[in-house]
Backbone as JSON, one array per atom type, in Angstrom:
{
  "sequence": "MRSLRSKPSAETGQGAVRRDPAPSRLAYKVHRLWLTPVFRAFLRVGLPVFAVLMATGWYFANPTNRYAIGEKLAQIQRSVQERPEFMVKLMAVEGASPVVADAVRQMLPIEFPISSFDLDLEVMRQEISKLDVIEKAELRVRPGGVLEVAITERQPVIVWRHEGILDLLDKTGHRVASMVARDGRPDLPLIAGAGADKAVDEALALIATARPLGADLRGLVRVGERRWDIVLGTKQRILLPTDDPVAALEQVIALHQAQDVLARDLTVVDMRNPLRPTLRLADPAVEELRRIKGLEFGETSQ",
  "N": [[-37.25, -76.71, -114.36], [-33.93, -76.47, -115.06], [-31.5, -75.37, -112.87], [-29.24, -72.68, -113.4], [-27.1, -72.38, -111.75], [-23.93, -73.31, -110.94], [-22.39, -76.27, -109.7], [-20.72, -76.55, -106.67], [-17.23, -76.83, -106.73], [-14.48, -78.98, -105.88], [-12.05, -77.69, -105.98], [-12.43, -75.01, -105.51], [-12.96, -74.99, -102.91], [-15.23, -74.41, -101.7], [-17.48, -74.38, -99.06], [-15.66, -75.11, -97.19], [-13.53, -73.76, -94.49], [-12.09, -70.72, -95.07], [-8.61, -69.71, -95.13], [-7.17, -67.1, -93.35], [-5.05, -64.73, -94.72], [-3.7, -62.76, -93.27], [-1.35, -62.03, -90.56], [-1.34, -63.44, -87.25], [-2.26, -61.83, -84.13], [-0.31, -62.21, -82.12], [1.89, -63.12, -83.61], [2.28, -60.84, -85.1], [3.05, -58.98, -83.15], [5.41, -60.19, -82.26], [6.93, -60.02, -84.57], [7.11, -57.26, -84.9], [8.53, -56.65, -82.56], [10.94, -57.9, -83.12], [11.9, -56.26, -85.08], [12.75, -54.13, -83.62], [15.61, -52.22, -82.78], [16.91, -52.3, -80.26], [16.02, -54.69, -79.11], [17.02, -56.59, -80.9], [19.75, -56.09, -80.57], [20.01, -56.9, -77.95], [19.52, -59.68, -78.15], [21.62, -60.43, -79.79], [23.97, -59.54, -78.49], [23.65, -58.9, -75.7], [22.36, -61.16, -74.53], [24.21, -63.36, -75.02], [26.4, -62.32, -73.56], [25.33, -62.15, -71.01], [24.92, -64.86, -70.52], [27.55, -65.76, -70.53], [28.57, -64.36, -68.32], [27.03, -65.44, -66.28], [27.9, -68.1, -66.36], [30.59, -67.7, -65.73], [30.4, -66.55, -63.16], [29.27, -68.69, -61.83], [31.37, -70.49, -62.0], [33.46, -69.21, -60.59], [32.33, -69.14, -58.13], [33.05, -71.33, -56.76], [35.36, -72.02, -54.31], [37.69, -73.55, -54.68], [38.21, -73.38, -57.42], [38.75, -70.63, -57.61], [41.1, -70.42, -56.07], [42.84, -72.01, -57.56], [43.05, -70.56, -59.94], [44.14, -68.16, -58.96], [46.64, -69.09, -58.05], [47.77, -69.85, -60.47], [47.93, -67.4, -61.85], [49.7, -66.08, -60.13], [52.0, -67.61, -60.48], [52.56, -67.05, -63.14], [53.06, -64.33, -62.96], [55.35, -64.27, -61.23], [57.13, -65.66, -62.83], [57.6, -63.8, -64.81], [58.58, -61.56, -63.37], [60.92, -62.57, -62.28], [62.69, -62.82, -64.29], [65.95, -62.76, -65.83], [66.74, -60.14, -66.65], [65.4, -58.49, -64.91], [66.44, -58.87, -62.41], [68.17, -57.92, -59.45], [71.47, -57.75, -58.44], [73.46, -56.72, -56.78], [74.45, -54.02, -54.5], [75.38, -50.62, -54.69], [76.86, -48.02, -52.98], [77.12, -44.66, -53.35], [79.04, -41.65, -53.01], [79.23, -41.46, -50.25], [80.83, -41.54, -47.04], [82.99, -44.14, -45.68], [81.98, -44.95, -43.14], [79.33, -44.02, -43.15], [78.4, -45.36, -45.4], [78.5, -48.03, -44.52], [76.55, -47.85, -42.52], [74.28, -47.36, -44.07], [74.08, -49.76, -45.51], [73.5, -51.49, -43.41], [71.01, -50.57, -42.68], [69.52, -51.35, -44.81], [68.95, -54.34, -45.17], [69.25, -56.31, -47.55], [68.75, -59.28, -49.34], [70.54, -60.53, -51.88], [70.45, -62.38, -54.99], [67.64, -60.32, -56.02], [64.36, -59.56, -57.17], [63.68, -56.63, -59.05], [61.1, -55.76, -58.89], [60.37, -56.3, -56.33], [61.47, -54.36, -54.77], [60.9, -51.49, -53.0], [61.61, -48.49, -53.75], [61.07, -45.87, -52.86], [60.23, -46.15, -50.19], [62.57, -47.21, -49.14], [64.29, -45.05, -49.58], [63.19, -43.12, -47.84], [63.72, -44.38, -45.43], [66.52, -44.39, -45.33], [66.97, -41.64, -45.25], [66.51, -41.0, -42.63], [68.83, -40.93, -41.22], [70.85, -38.59, -39.62], [73.11, -37.52, -40.79], [72.72, -37.59, -43.48], [71.86, -35.64, -46.14], [70.57, -35.78, -48.61], [69.15, -38.39, -50.52], [69.18, -40.69, -53.16], [67.77, -43.31, -55.04], [68.14, -45.86, -57.44], [67.77, -48.37, -59.99], [70.33, -49.6, -61.78], [71.27, -50.49, -65.14], [72.27, -53.85, -65.6], [71.74, -54.92, -63.2], [72.27, -53.53, -60.75], [71.78, -51.95, -57.71], [71.77, -48.68, -57.13], [72.72, -46.38, -54.7], [72.7, -43.14, -54.16], [74.28, -40.81, -52.23], [74.15, -37.73, -50.51], [75.98, -36.1, -48.24], [75.58, -34.22, -45.19], [77.49, -31.35, -44.41], [79.45, -30.64, -41.69], [79.75, -27.52, -39.98], [80.06, -26.25, -37.63], [80.39, -26.54, -34.05], [78.21, -27.47, -31.52], [77.62, -26.95, -28.18], [75.66, -28.22, -25.64], [73.83, -28.87, -22.75], [75.82, -30.56, -21.77], [76.47, -32.03, -24.02], [78.04, -32.57, -27.16], [77.44, -31.57, -30.36], [77.68, -31.84, -33.89], [76.88, -29.47, -36.32], [75.29, -28.54, -39.4], [75.24, -25.92, -41.92], [72.63, -25.09, -41.85], [71.82, -25.53, -39.31], [71.06, -28.08, -38.77], [71.41, -31.19, -37.16], [74.33, -33.14, -37.49], [76.11, -35.1, -36.45], [77.24, -36.59, -33.35], [79.75, -35.78, -30.87], [82.48, -36.98, -28.88], [84.52, -35.59, -27.57], [85.8, -32.23, -27.5], [88.16, -31.87, -28.9], [87.88, -33.47, -31.05], [87.06, -32.19, -33.38], [88.81, -29.75, -33.8], [89.06, -27.8, -35.69], [86.68, -26.57, -36.18], [84.46, -23.88, -35.3], [83.05, -22.99, -32.04], [79.88, -23.01, -30.5], [77.49, -22.29, -27.93], [74.79, -22.95, -25.6], [71.21, -22.79, -25.1], [69.06, -22.96, -27.88], [70.93, -22.1, -29.68], [71.38, -23.57, -31.96], [69.43, -22.75, -33.67], [70.2, -20.4, -34.73], [72.42, -20.52, -36.38], [73.32, -19.42, -38.79], [73.58, -16.69, -38.18], [75.52, -16.88, -36.18], [77.71, -17.84, -37.66], [78.16, -15.6, -39.27], [78.99, -13.77, -37.33], [81.33, -15.02, -36.43], [82.88, -14.88, -38.73], [83.17, -12.12, -38.87], [84.63, -11.68, -36.57], [87.15, -12.53, -37.21], [89.58, -10.99, -37.22], [90.32, -11.15, -34.53], [91.6, -13.51, -34.22], [93.22, -16.26, -32.69], [92.3, -15.68, -30.21], [89.58, -15.82, -30.03], [87.25, -17.79, -28.49], [84.65, -18.82, -28.58], [81.04, -18.68, -29.06], [78.25, -17.75, -27.1], [74.89, -18.42, -26.64], [72.42, -16.36, -25.36], [69.55, -16.36, -23.49], [68.21, -17.24, -25.72], [68.11, -15.25, -27.64], [70.15, -13.4, -28.08], [73.79, -12.9, -28.48], [76.84, -13.71, -26.74], [80.26, -13.07, -27.01], [83.01, -15.02, -26.34], [86.27, -14.71, -25.23], [89.69, -15.86, -25.26], [91.06, -14.72, -23.2], [89.38, -14.67, -21.11], [87.6, -12.67, -21.36], [84.53, -11.03, -22.23], [82.32, -10.15, -24.84], [79.44, -8.5, -24.99], [76.74, -8.68, -27.01], [74.14, -6.93, -28.84], [70.6, -7.67, -29.34], [69.55, -6.94, -31.83], [71.06, -6.53, -34.97], [73.78, -7.61, -34.39], [76.22, -7.98, -35.68], [77.1, -5.49, -36.63], [77.58, -4.21, -34.19], [79.69, -5.74, -33.2], [81.61, -5.14, -35.09], [82.12, -2.5, -34.41], [83.42, -2.83, -31.93], [85.72, -4.24, -32.72], [86.89, -2.35, -34.4], [87.41, -0.35, -32.5], [89.21, -1.72, -30.9], [91.35, -2.14, -32.68], [92.1, 0.47, -33.03], [92.67, 1.53, -30.44], [93.59, -0.53, -28.93], [91.91, -1.88, -27.1], [91.0, -4.37, -26.09], [93.26, -5.46, -25.13], [93.65, -4.49, -22.66], [93.05, -4.51, -19.07], [90.32, -5.75, -18.89], [87.06, -7.13, -18.3], [84.52, -7.28, -19.41], [82.99, -6.16, -22.35], [80.41, -4.3, -22.96], [78.03, -4.17, -25.29], [75.34, -4.08, -25.58], [73.73, -1.91, -25.72], [74.39, -0.18, -28.33], [74.76, 2.56, -28.6], [75.75, 3.41, -26.22], [78.38, 2.18, -25.24], [79.81, 0.04, -22.77], [82.44, -0.51, -20.49], [83.77, -2.99, -18.44], [85.88, -3.24, -15.8], [88.52, -5.41, -14.65], [88.99, -6.91, -11.36], [91.63, -6.38, -10.17], [92.34, -4.13, -11.69], [90.35, -2.36, -10.96], [90.93, -2.01, -8.26], [93.44, -0.82, -8.49], [92.73, 1.5, -9.81], [91.18, 2.71, -7.86], [93.16, 3.1, -5.94], [94.79, 4.94, -7.23], [93.04, 7.07, -7.51], [92.67, 7.62, -4.83], [95.17, 8.5, -4.06], [95.33, 10.79, -5.6], [93.26, 12.26, -4.47], [94.29, 12.62, -1.9], [96.53, 14.2, -2.33], [95.29, 16.44, -3.3], [93.86, 17.35, -1.04], [95.9, 18.07, 0.66]],
  "CA": [[-36.22, -75.99, -115.11], [-32.63, -76.71, -114.41], [-30.84, -74.12, -112.4], [-27.96, -72.37, -114.07], [-26.03, -72.29, -110.74], [-23.0, -74.43, -111.06], [-22.11, -77.0, -108.48], [-19.42, -76.2, -106.06], [-16.15, -77.77, -107.03], [-13.54, -79.25, -104.76], [-10.9, -76.8, -106.07], [-12.74, -73.71, -104.9], [-13.0, -75.2, -101.48], [-16.45, -73.86, -101.15], [-18.0, -75.23, -98.01], [-14.58, -75.22, -96.17], [-13.15, -72.48, -93.86], [-10.99, -70.08, -95.8], [-7.49, -69.29, -94.28], [-6.93, -65.65, -93.44], [-3.6, -64.5, -94.98], [-3.11, -61.78, -92.32], [-0.72, -62.71, -89.4], [-2.07, -63.35, -85.98], [-1.83, -60.7, -83.29], [0.92, -62.57, -81.46], [2.96, -63.11, -84.6], [2.52, -59.45, -85.48], [3.81, -58.34, -82.08], [6.77, -60.74, -82.26], [7.6, -59.46, -85.73], [7.42, -55.87, -84.59], [9.58, -56.64, -81.55], [12.2, -58.27, -83.77], [12.37, -55.11, -85.84], [13.27, -53.12, -82.69], [17.08, -52.36, -82.69], [17.34, -52.66, -78.91], [15.74, -56.11, -78.9], [17.98, -57.36, -81.68], [21.06, -55.97, -79.92], [19.99, -57.73, -76.74], [19.64, -61.08, -78.53], [22.92, -60.69, -80.4], [25.08, -59.23, -77.6], [23.32, -58.96, -74.29], [22.06, -62.52, -74.08], [25.46, -64.13, -74.87], [27.2, -61.79, -72.46], [24.68, -62.57, -69.77], [25.18, -66.28, -70.35], [28.96, -65.92, -70.16], [28.73, -63.89, -66.94], [26.43, -66.43, -65.39], [28.79, -69.26, -66.3], [31.8, -67.29, -65.01], [30.05, -66.44, -61.76], [29.1, -70.04, -61.27], [32.69, -71.13, -61.89], [34.23, -68.57, -59.52], [31.68, -69.36, -56.84], [33.72, -72.45, -56.12], [36.67, -71.57, -53.77], [38.8, -74.32, -55.26], [38.51, -72.79, -58.73], [39.39, -69.33, -57.39], [42.45, -70.64, -55.59], [43.65, -72.54, -58.67], [43.33, -69.46, -60.88], [45.08, -67.26, -58.29], [47.96, -69.7, -58.08], [48.27, -69.8, -61.84], [48.31, -66.02, -62.14], [50.9, -65.77, -59.34], [53.13, -68.27, -61.14], [52.89, -66.29, -64.36], [53.66, -63.06, -62.53], [56.69, -64.51, -60.73], [58.0, -66.05, -63.95], [57.99, -62.58, -65.52], [59.38, -60.71, -62.5], [62.2, -63.19, -61.97], [63.53, -62.95, -65.48], [67.3, -62.25, -65.53], [66.88, -58.7, -66.86], [64.76, -57.77, -63.81], [67.05, -59.26, -61.14], [69.19, -57.03, -58.88], [72.47, -58.67, -57.9], [74.31, -56.09, -55.75], [74.14, -52.63, -54.16], [76.53, -49.71, -54.69], [76.61, -46.77, -52.25], [77.98, -43.64, -53.93], [79.08, -40.33, -52.39], [79.18, -41.54, -48.78], [82.04, -41.98, -46.36], [82.88, -45.56, -45.33], [81.11, -45.16, -41.97], [77.94, -43.82, -43.58], [78.07, -46.44, -46.32], [78.2, -49.21, -43.7], [75.27, -47.62, -41.85], [73.24, -47.53, -45.08], [73.93, -51.19, -45.79], [72.84, -52.12, -42.27], [69.61, -50.17, -42.69], [68.86, -52.02, -45.95], [69.45, -55.72, -45.2], [68.67, -56.95, -48.73], [69.39, -60.52, -49.75], [70.67, -60.6, -53.33], [69.71, -61.56, -55.95], [66.25, -60.02, -55.72], [63.68, -58.93, -58.3], [63.49, -55.19, -58.9], [59.7, -55.53, -58.55], [60.22, -56.47, -54.88], [62.14, -53.25, -54.11], [60.15, -50.23, -52.91], [62.69, -47.52, -53.67], [60.67, -44.7, -52.08], [60.29, -46.53, -48.77], [63.98, -47.35, -48.8], [64.86, -43.7, -49.52], [62.74, -42.51, -46.6], [64.41, -45.03, -44.31], [67.9, -43.91, -45.32], [66.96, -40.22, -44.91], [66.4, -40.83, -41.18], [70.16, -40.66, -40.69], [71.09, -37.15, -39.55], [74.22, -37.1, -41.63], [72.33, -37.63, -44.9], [71.06, -34.51, -46.6], [69.75, -36.19, -49.76], [69.39, -39.78, -50.95], [68.49, -41.09, -54.39], [67.94, -44.72, -55.33], [67.69, -46.31, -58.75], [68.33, -49.65, -60.42], [71.11, -49.4, -62.99], [71.39, -51.68, -66.0], [73.25, -54.81, -65.11], [71.3, -55.46, -61.91], [72.95, -52.85, -59.64], [70.99, -50.97, -56.97], [72.64, -47.54, -56.82], [72.27, -45.49, -53.63], [73.51, -41.92, -54.24], [74.17, -40.12, -50.95], [74.74, -36.41, -50.3], [76.11, -35.94, -46.79], [75.63, -32.88, -44.61], [78.84, -30.96, -44.05], [79.46, -29.89, -40.42], [80.45, -26.24, -40.04], [80.15, -25.66, -36.3], [80.17, -27.45, -32.93], [77.23, -26.91, -30.57], [77.65, -27.55, -26.85], [74.4, -27.98, -24.91], [73.5, -29.88, -21.75], [76.92, -31.52, -21.68], [76.56, -32.81, -25.26], [78.67, -31.89, -28.28], [76.86, -31.97, -31.64], [78.12, -31.17, -35.1], [75.75, -28.91, -37.05], [75.59, -27.99, -40.72], [74.98, -24.48, -42.03], [71.22, -24.82, -41.56], [71.55, -25.86, -37.92], [70.64, -29.47, -38.65], [72.4, -32.05, -36.51], [75.04, -34.07, -38.37], [76.58, -36.22, -35.63], [77.68, -36.22, -32.0], [81.17, -35.9, -30.6], [82.82, -37.34, -27.51], [85.36, -34.53, -27.0], [85.94, -31.05, -28.35], [89.32, -31.98, -29.76], [87.56, -34.28, -32.22], [87.04, -31.28, -34.52], [89.31, -28.45, -33.36], [89.04, -26.85, -36.79], [85.36, -25.94, -36.27], [84.16, -22.97, -34.18], [82.19, -23.53, -30.98], [78.77, -22.22, -29.97], [76.89, -22.95, -26.77], [73.56, -22.35, -25.11], [69.93, -23.24, -25.66], [68.59, -22.21, -29.05], [72.03, -21.68, -30.57], [71.27, -24.28, -33.24], [68.44, -22.07, -34.52], [70.78, -19.15, -35.22], [73.75, -20.86, -36.86], [73.73, -18.48, -39.83], [74.05, -15.47, -37.51], [76.78, -17.22, -35.51], [78.76, -17.9, -38.67], [78.46, -14.23, -39.67], [79.78, -13.17, -36.25], [82.65, -15.64, -36.44], [83.61, -14.3, -39.85], [83.5, -10.73, -38.51], [85.63, -11.71, -35.49], [88.39, -13.14, -37.67], [90.77, -10.25, -36.78], [90.71, -11.51, -33.17], [92.47, -14.67, -34.34], [93.08, -17.39, -31.76], [91.68, -15.25, -28.96], [88.16, -16.17, -30.05], [86.98, -19.12, -27.96], [83.35, -19.3, -29.02], [79.88, -17.84, -28.88], [77.25, -18.29, -26.17], [73.55, -17.88, -26.87], [71.85, -15.91, -24.09], [68.1, -16.14, -23.56], [67.75, -17.62, -27.05], [67.8, -14.05, -28.42], [71.35, -12.63, -28.41], [75.05, -13.62, -28.36], [78.04, -13.25, -26.04], [81.5, -13.59, -27.58], [83.95, -15.39, -25.28], [87.65, -14.67, -25.67], [90.6, -16.71, -24.5], [91.53, -13.97, -22.02], [88.23, -14.67, -20.2], [86.8, -11.48, -21.61], [83.28, -11.26, -22.95], [81.72, -9.04, -25.58], [77.99, -8.68, -24.94], [76.19, -8.11, -28.23], [72.69, -6.67, -28.77], [69.72, -8.59, -30.07], [69.42, -6.48, -33.21], [72.28, -6.19, -35.7], [74.98, -7.87, -33.58], [77.43, -7.9, -36.5], [77.54, -4.09, -36.63], [78.12, -3.92, -32.86], [80.99, -6.38, -33.11], [82.52, -4.37, -35.93], [82.54, -1.34, -33.62], [84.39, -3.27, -30.92], [86.98, -4.56, -33.39], [87.49, -1.08, -34.83], [87.95, 0.3, -31.3], [90.4, -2.48, -30.48], [92.45, -1.88, -33.61], [92.55, 1.86, -32.88], [93.16, 1.84, -29.09], [94.03, -1.76, -28.26], [91.05, -1.95, -25.92], [90.89, -5.72, -25.56], [94.52, -5.82, -24.48], [93.66, -3.91, -21.33], [92.55, -5.37, -18.0], [88.86, -5.68, -18.94], [86.33, -8.4, -18.24], [83.32, -7.23, -20.23], [82.69, -5.03, -23.24], [78.95, -4.38, -23.06], [77.51, -3.48, -26.48], [73.91, -4.32, -25.72], [73.24, -0.62, -26.22], [75.52, 0.29, -29.13], [74.96, 4.01, -28.46], [76.44, 3.65, -24.95], [79.22, 1.03, -24.88], [80.25, 0.03, -21.38], [83.59, -1.37, -20.21], [83.83, -3.43, -17.07], [87.27, -3.54, -15.46], [88.8, -6.54, -13.77], [89.16, -6.49, -9.96], [92.91, -5.69, -9.93], [92.31, -2.81, -12.32], [89.48, -1.51, -10.15], [91.68, -1.66, -7.06], [94.48, 0.13, -8.87], [92.08, 2.78, -10.1], [90.81, 3.32, -6.58], [94.37, 3.57, -5.29], [95.24, 6.16, -7.91], [92.11, 8.15, -7.14], [92.94, 7.96, -3.44], [96.37, 9.32, -4.03], [95.02, 12.11, -6.15], [92.43, 12.96, -3.48], [95.15, 13.0, -0.78], [97.37, 15.31, -2.76], [94.44, 17.64, -3.42], [93.49, 17.82, 0.28], [97.06, 18.72, 1.25]],
  "C": [[-34.9, -76.11, -114.35], [-31.98, -75.38, -114.08], [-29.5, -73.96, -113.08], [-26.79, -72.29, -113.07], [-25.18, -73.56, -110.83], [-22.77, -75.07, -109.72], [-20.76, -76.57, -107.9], [-18.4, -77.28, -106.33], [-15.23, -77.92, -105.82], [-12.39, -78.26, -104.75], [-11.17, -75.46, -105.4], [-12.8, -73.82, -103.41], [-14.22, -74.61, -100.86], [-17.06, -74.86, -100.2], [-16.99, -75.46, -96.93], [-14.22, -73.83, -95.65], [-11.94, -71.92, -94.6], [-9.95, -69.56, -94.82], [-7.19, -67.81, -94.49], [-5.43, -65.41, -93.65], [-2.97, -63.53, -94.0], [-2.51, -62.52, -91.12], [-1.58, -62.54, -88.14], [-1.54, -62.18, -85.17], [-0.51, -61.0, -82.59], [2.1, -62.55, -82.42], [3.29, -61.69, -85.03], [3.37, -58.74, -84.42], [5.25, -58.85, -82.02], [7.57, -60.16, -83.41], [8.0, -58.01, -85.48], [8.55, -55.76, -83.55], [10.94, -56.98, -82.16], [12.77, -57.12, -84.58], [12.92, -54.01, -84.94], [14.79, -53.29, -82.54], [17.55, -52.8, -81.31], [17.15, -54.15, -78.66], [16.73, -56.98, -79.67], [19.39, -57.29, -81.07], [21.14, -56.82, -78.66], [20.18, -59.19, -77.09], [21.03, -61.39, -79.07], [24.08, -60.54, -79.41], [24.73, -59.49, -76.13], [23.09, -60.38, -73.78], [23.32, -63.38, -74.0], [26.33, -63.65, -73.71], [26.63, -62.22, -71.11], [24.95, -64.04, -69.48], [26.62, -66.53, -69.91], [29.18, -65.49, -68.71], [28.14, -64.87, -65.95], [27.34, -67.64, -65.24], [30.07, -68.93, -65.51], [31.54, -67.18, -63.51], [29.88, -67.79, -61.09], [30.44, -70.72, -61.06], [33.47, -70.55, -60.71], [33.55, -68.69, -58.16], [32.32, -70.51, -56.07], [35.09, -71.98, -55.6], [37.85, -72.31, -54.38], [39.2, -73.76, -56.61], [39.21, -71.44, -58.57], [40.84, -69.5, -56.96], [43.36, -71.12, -56.73], [44.01, -71.44, -59.65], [44.32, -68.47, -60.26], [46.49, -67.79, -58.3], [48.57, -69.63, -59.47], [48.73, -68.4, -62.21], [49.59, -65.63, -61.39], [52.14, -66.4, -59.98], [53.55, -67.52, -62.4], [53.58, -64.98, -64.0], [55.09, -63.25, -62.06], [57.64, -64.9, -61.86], [58.45, -64.84, -64.75], [58.92, -61.74, -64.66], [60.77, -61.26, -62.23], [63.04, -63.49, -63.22], [64.89, -62.3, -65.2], [67.43, -60.74, -65.67], [66.24, -57.87, -65.75], [65.4, -58.07, -62.45], [68.15, -58.27, -60.75], [70.18, -57.91, -58.11], [73.33, -58.06, -56.79], [73.9, -54.64, -55.57], [75.43, -51.83, -54.12], [76.12, -48.41, -54.01], [77.61, -45.74, -52.73], [77.9, -42.35, -53.12], [79.06, -40.33, -50.88], [80.54, -41.97, -48.25], [81.89, -43.45, -45.96], [81.95, -45.82, -44.15], [79.64, -45.04, -42.36], [77.51, -44.94, -44.53], [77.73, -47.72, -45.56], [76.85, -49.06, -43.0], [74.11, -47.81, -42.83], [73.01, -49.0, -45.38], [73.25, -51.93, -44.64], [71.36, -51.77, -42.22], [68.82, -50.84, -43.8], [69.39, -53.45, -46.06], [68.78, -56.51, -46.33], [69.47, -58.2, -49.06], [69.37, -60.59, -51.28], [70.9, -62.04, -53.76], [68.24, -61.41, -55.56], [65.64, -59.32, -56.93], [63.5, -57.44, -58.03], [62.04, -54.86, -58.56], [59.46, -55.65, -57.04], [60.88, -55.34, -54.09], [61.25, -52.01, -54.16], [61.18, -49.12, -52.68], [62.33, -46.3, -52.82], [60.71, -44.99, -50.58], [61.74, -46.65, -48.32], [64.64, -45.97, -48.69], [64.47, -42.99, -48.23], [63.45, -43.1, -45.39], [65.84, -44.52, -44.2], [67.95, -42.45, -44.85], [66.81, -39.97, -43.41], [67.76, -40.58, -40.54], [70.43, -39.16, -40.74], [72.15, -36.68, -40.53], [73.84, -37.01, -43.1], [71.43, -36.44, -45.21], [70.11, -34.91, -47.72], [70.14, -37.6, -50.15], [68.56, -40.07, -52.19], [68.8, -42.55, -54.68], [67.41, -45.01, -56.73], [68.38, -47.62, -59.08], [69.02, -49.41, -61.76], [71.07, -50.65, -63.85], [72.51, -52.58, -65.53], [72.9, -55.36, -63.74], [72.01, -54.86, -60.73], [71.99, -51.84, -59.02], [71.93, -49.85, -56.53], [71.99, -46.65, -55.77], [73.2, -44.27, -53.64], [73.24, -41.07, -53.0], [74.83, -38.74, -51.04], [74.78, -36.16, -48.8], [76.07, -34.47, -46.39], [77.06, -32.58, -44.18], [78.81, -30.15, -42.75], [80.27, -28.6, -40.55], [80.67, -25.65, -38.66], [79.88, -26.74, -35.26], [79.25, -26.76, -31.94], [77.32, -27.68, -29.26], [76.37, -27.19, -26.11], [74.15, -29.17, -23.99], [74.58, -30.97, -21.66], [77.12, -32.37, -22.91], [77.23, -31.94, -26.33], [78.09, -32.45, -29.58], [77.48, -31.17, -32.77], [76.89, -30.73, -35.88], [76.21, -28.46, -38.44], [75.16, -26.52, -40.77], [73.52, -24.11, -41.79], [70.86, -25.07, -40.1], [71.08, -27.28, -37.72], [71.77, -30.3, -38.06], [73.01, -33.01, -37.52], [75.47, -35.31, -37.6], [76.95, -35.68, -34.26], [79.17, -36.46, -31.85], [81.37, -36.28, -29.15], [83.58, -36.22, -26.84], [85.5, -33.41, -28.01], [87.1, -31.19, -29.32], [89.09, -32.91, -30.95], [87.49, -33.45, -33.49], [87.52, -29.9, -34.07], [89.27, -27.39, -34.45], [87.72, -26.1, -36.9], [85.13, -25.02, -35.08], [83.13, -23.57, -33.24], [81.11, -22.52, -30.63], [78.16, -23.01, -28.83], [75.6, -22.24, -26.41], [72.32, -22.88, -25.81], [69.52, -22.34, -26.81], [69.69, -21.77, -29.99], [71.94, -22.36, -31.92], [70.3, -23.61, -34.19], [68.98, -20.77, -35.09], [72.21, -19.39, -35.71], [74.22, -19.87, -37.92], [74.25, -17.18, -39.23], [75.38, -15.72, -36.8], [77.93, -17.27, -36.5], [79.14, -16.5, -39.15], [79.3, -13.53, -38.6], [81.2, -13.73, -36.21], [83.5, -15.08, -37.58], [84.03, -12.86, -39.55], [84.62, -10.69, -37.47], [86.95, -12.32, -35.92], [89.63, -12.34, -37.27], [91.21, -10.59, -35.35], [91.59, -12.75, -33.13], [92.17, -15.75, -33.32], [92.46, -16.98, -30.43], [90.19, -15.6, -28.89], [87.97, -17.61, -29.58], [85.66, -19.68, -28.44], [82.27, -18.27, -28.76], [78.9, -18.53, -27.95], [75.92, -17.6, -26.45], [72.91, -17.57, -25.52], [70.36, -15.65, -24.28], [67.49, -16.47, -24.9], [67.41, -16.4, -27.91], [69.04, -13.24, -28.8], [72.59, -13.46, -28.11], [76.02, -12.9, -27.42], [79.24, -13.88, -26.73], [82.49, -13.81, -26.45], [85.35, -15.43, -25.87], [88.53, -15.52, -24.76], [91.13, -16.03, -23.27], [90.43, -13.85, -20.97], [87.43, -13.37, -20.28], [85.56, -11.86, -22.39], [82.86, -9.97, -23.65], [80.23, -9.33, -25.65], [77.37, -7.93, -26.12], [74.69, -7.89, -28.1], [71.9, -7.71, -29.54], [69.64, -8.24, -31.54], [70.78, -6.07, -33.76], [73.54, -6.41, -34.86], [76.28, -7.75, -34.38], [77.98, -6.48, -36.5], [78.15, -3.72, -35.29], [79.5, -4.54, -32.7], [82.02, -5.64, -33.96], [83.0, -3.11, -35.2], [83.61, -1.71, -32.61], [85.73, -3.54, -31.58], [87.68, -3.29, -33.87], [88.11, -0.34, -33.64], [89.22, -0.4, -30.81], [91.59, -2.2, -31.38], [92.98, -0.46, -33.46], [93.21, 2.11, -31.53], [93.6, 0.61, -28.3], [93.24, -2.0, -26.97], [91.08, -3.34, -25.29], [92.19, -6.19, -24.91], [94.59, -5.28, -23.06], [93.0, -4.86, -20.33], [91.03, -5.2, -17.89], [88.26, -7.07, -18.8], [85.16, -8.43, -19.2], [83.34, -5.97, -21.08], [81.2, -5.15, -23.56], [78.48, -3.52, -24.22], [76.02, -3.71, -26.66], [73.16, -3.05, -26.11], [74.39, -0.01, -27.02], [75.78, 1.78, -29.0], [75.72, 4.35, -27.18], [77.26, 2.41, -24.58], [79.74, 1.17, -23.45], [81.4, -0.95, -21.21], [83.6, -1.72, -18.74], [85.26, -3.89, -16.77], [87.38, -4.78, -14.59], [89.07, -6.02, -12.36], [90.51, -5.83, -9.7], [92.94, -4.29, -10.53], [91.45, -1.85, -11.52], [90.23, -1.06, -8.89], [92.77, -0.63, -7.37], [93.9, 1.49, -9.16], [91.67, 3.49, -8.82], [92.05, 3.87, -5.86], [94.86, 4.87, -5.91], [94.34, 7.33, -7.56], [92.34, 8.58, -5.7], [94.16, 8.83, -3.3], [96.1, 10.73, -4.53], [94.21, 12.93, -5.15], [93.26, 13.45, -2.32], [96.0, 14.21, -1.13], [96.53, 16.59, -2.86], [94.09, 18.21, -2.05], [94.65, 18.51, 1.0], [97.26, 20.11, 0.65]]
}
């Protein structure tokens, strides 16, 4: 009896190995990895960047390449810095006397023209400020290629004699300049003694108070770096206390205006204790006083 089972046909592929439509494990893992955002970002960005960095590092590892690039960048930089609008052609010193202006120019030996990028204005300002006569200095580059140096000079208000040296001081006691002789500035008052430069404001107050004395005022002497003696042209001295010397001097001037004390034969008016002023007579006056007392004593004994 013939079997009803049909023969296997070539189309069904019966007898051959059937292909599994499911992906392999490796392909599945690769597919899953590709779906990861980090992995895709690495392939799109990280890998090209890494390649570029590697190529750049390899290029710059050669010293010749580094030198060539440095030279090129320097040329570009100089071409920009040396453009006409950045060039400084001259220097103008404003607000300074001719002597100070010449000193400033000597301290800044600049060869013009020069690029403004090559000027360190702060360093130059600090260098100029080393001059005692300069109180303030400002530097800036004006349009047109002009380096402007604006100077504010210290104004001397008093002469300080110390250790055989004459110095001009401003109102803060800062040194302005030196002098060869006193007659170089006869219009300024004179102070002397160690530490006098640290009490210029007090000295100026005393000088203003002593204005009624006129030309008799010769100067002030600092004693022990704590108090003042006023020296008069008649070789008289007014010894002032440490505390509130202006008030003590006002007492002396009031006494002089009332009784003409300083016109008498005195050497010292001691106000170190304002409650007990002391007058010291000159030697001729002492001798005369003794003679008068002797006469009075003789007449009394008779």
